[in-house]
């Protein structure tokens, strides 16, 4: 038969383990667990969908050294990126690679 991790009867319309159904929700990079109530929130949620607590400064699933949390929308952004993929906000200057920051300063003058 079709050797995959099939879910429903026809396997259509369900993607990435984040759809409905009774199977446990799989965490993806950037998702976060609220430190106030324990609810797992999707990466694009700036606030907890259950209690409304802020997602800023929460540890994210799959977060690696140098990755950063966008201060505009709360999304996890990989260290190699200088802008947020969700909202386009620039990486905070305090988190810039020293060589990158020096280059940006040189270009600005």
Tab-separated table of C-alpha atoms in Angstrom:
chain	number	residue	atom	x	y	z
A	1	UNK	CA	0.000	0.000	0.000
A	2	UNK	CA	1.095	3.636	0.128
A	3	UNK	CA	3.951	3.618	2.694
A	4	UNK	CA	3.499	7.014	4.310
A	5	UNK	CA	2.214	8.377	7.540
A	6	UNK	CA	-1.357	8.608	6.286
A	7	UNK	CA	-4.027	10.139	8.421
A	8	UNK	CA	-7.620	10.181	7.231
A	9	UNK	CA	-9.538	7.778	5.055
A	10	UNK	CA	-8.492	9.378	1.785
A	11	UNK	CA	-5.327	11.183	2.905
A	12	UNK	CA	-6.399	14.397	1.177
A	13	UNK	CA	-6.271	17.879	2.569
A	14	UNK	CA	-4.149	17.133	5.607
A	15	UNK	CA	-0.700	18.622	5.666
A	16	UNK	CA	2.257	18.494	7.985
A	17	UNK	CA	0.456	16.984	10.975
A	18	UNK	CA	-1.078	20.327	11.913
A	19	UNK	CA	-4.580	19.701	10.674
A	20	UNK	CA	-7.597	18.470	12.589
A	21	UNK	CA	-8.202	14.951	13.727
A	22	UNK	CA	-7.375	13.167	16.926
A	23	UNK	CA	-3.642	12.691	16.405
A	24	UNK	CA	-1.335	14.790	18.593
A	25	UNK	CA	-0.147	18.065	17.128
A	26	UNK	CA	3.432	18.012	15.855
A	27	UNK	CA	5.627	20.974	16.716
A	28	UNK	CA	7.447	22.711	13.895
A	29	UNK	CA	10.449	25.046	13.967
A	30	UNK	CA	9.414	28.325	15.547
A	31	UNK	CA	6.448	26.981	17.508
A	32	UNK	CA	6.570	27.848	21.196
A	33	UNK	CA	5.129	26.685	24.499
A	34	UNK	CA	3.556	29.384	26.650
A	35	UNK	CA	5.373	29.671	29.977
A	36	UNK	CA	2.144	30.862	31.629
A	37	UNK	CA	-0.327	28.136	30.658
A	38	UNK	CA	1.668	25.474	28.763
A	39	UNK	CA	-0.253	25.820	25.470
A	40	UNK	CA	1.773	25.048	22.320
A	41	UNK	CA	1.427	27.974	19.894
A	42	UNK	CA	2.256	28.196	16.209
A	43	UNK	CA	5.308	30.249	15.257
A	44	UNK	CA	3.268	33.072	13.734
A	45	UNK	CA	1.339	33.757	16.954
A	46	UNK	CA	2.751	36.757	18.819
A	47	UNK	CA	0.500	35.991	21.795
A	48	UNK	CA	-0.697	32.750	23.347
A	49	UNK	CA	-3.955	31.653	21.745
A	50	UNK	CA	-5.202	30.374	25.109
A	51	UNK	CA	-4.218	32.956	27.745
A	52	UNK	CA	-2.939	35.920	25.704
A	53	UNK	CA	0.587	35.944	27.187
A	54	UNK	CA	3.316	37.402	24.974
A	55	UNK	CA	5.399	35.061	22.840
A	56	UNK	CA	8.418	37.376	22.903
A	57	UNK	CA	11.515	35.865	24.497
A	58	UNK	CA	9.960	32.386	24.600
A	59	UNK	CA	12.198	29.486	23.573
A	60	UNK	CA	11.147	28.198	20.170
A	61	UNK	CA	11.132	24.650	18.811
A	62	UNK	CA	14.236	24.165	16.682
A	63	UNK	CA	15.822	27.462	17.755
A	64	UNK	CA	19.585	27.405	17.300
A	65	UNK	CA	22.324	29.743	18.501
A	66	UNK	CA	22.152	33.002	16.551
A	67	UNK	CA	18.526	32.560	15.494
A	68	UNK	CA	16.398	35.527	16.509
A	69	UNK	CA	12.800	36.321	17.338
A	70	UNK	CA	11.296	39.144	15.301
A	71	UNK	CA	10.257	41.937	17.648
A	72	UNK	CA	7.524	43.034	15.247
A	73	UNK	CA	5.619	39.783	14.710
A	74	UNK	CA	7.248	37.233	17.057
A	75	UNK	CA	8.351	34.790	14.349
A	76	UNK	CA	11.546	32.710	14.592
A	77	UNK	CA	14.108	33.905	12.034
A	78	UNK	CA	17.232	31.940	11.168
A	79	UNK	CA	20.598	33.489	12.069
A	80	UNK	CA	21.594	33.822	8.414
A	81	UNK	CA	18.630	36.079	7.611
A	82	UNK	CA	18.778	39.850	8.032
A	83	UNK	CA	15.012	40.324	7.655
A	84	UNK	CA	11.976	38.505	9.022
A	85	UNK	CA	10.274	36.246	6.469
A	86	UNK	CA	6.826	36.976	7.920
A	87	UNK	CA	6.777	40.771	8.137
A	88	UNK	CA	10.060	41.958	6.599
A	89	UNK	CA	11.318	43.669	9.773
A	90	UNK	CA	15.088	44.088	9.975
A	91	UNK	CA	17.232	42.082	12.373
A	92	UNK	CA	17.988	44.181	15.487
A	93	UNK	CA	21.410	45.823	15.180
A	94	UNK	CA	22.501	44.338	18.520
A	95	UNK	CA	22.177	40.874	16.963
A	96	UNK	CA	24.018	41.652	13.717
A	97	UNK	CA	27.192	39.760	12.938
A	98	UNK	CA	30.092	42.186	13.731
A	99	UNK	CA	31.329	42.019	10.115
A	100	UNK	CA	27.807	42.575	8.818
A	101	UNK	CA	27.310	45.517	11.200
A	102	UNK	CA	30.626	47.090	10.132
A	103	UNK	CA	29.680	46.724	6.472
A	104	UNK	CA	26.241	48.264	7.097
A	105	UNK	CA	27.842	51.194	8.956
A	106	UNK	CA	30.330	51.720	6.127
A	107	UNK	CA	27.521	51.709	3.544
A	108	UNK	CA	25.465	54.194	5.580
A	109	UNK	CA	28.235	56.815	5.667
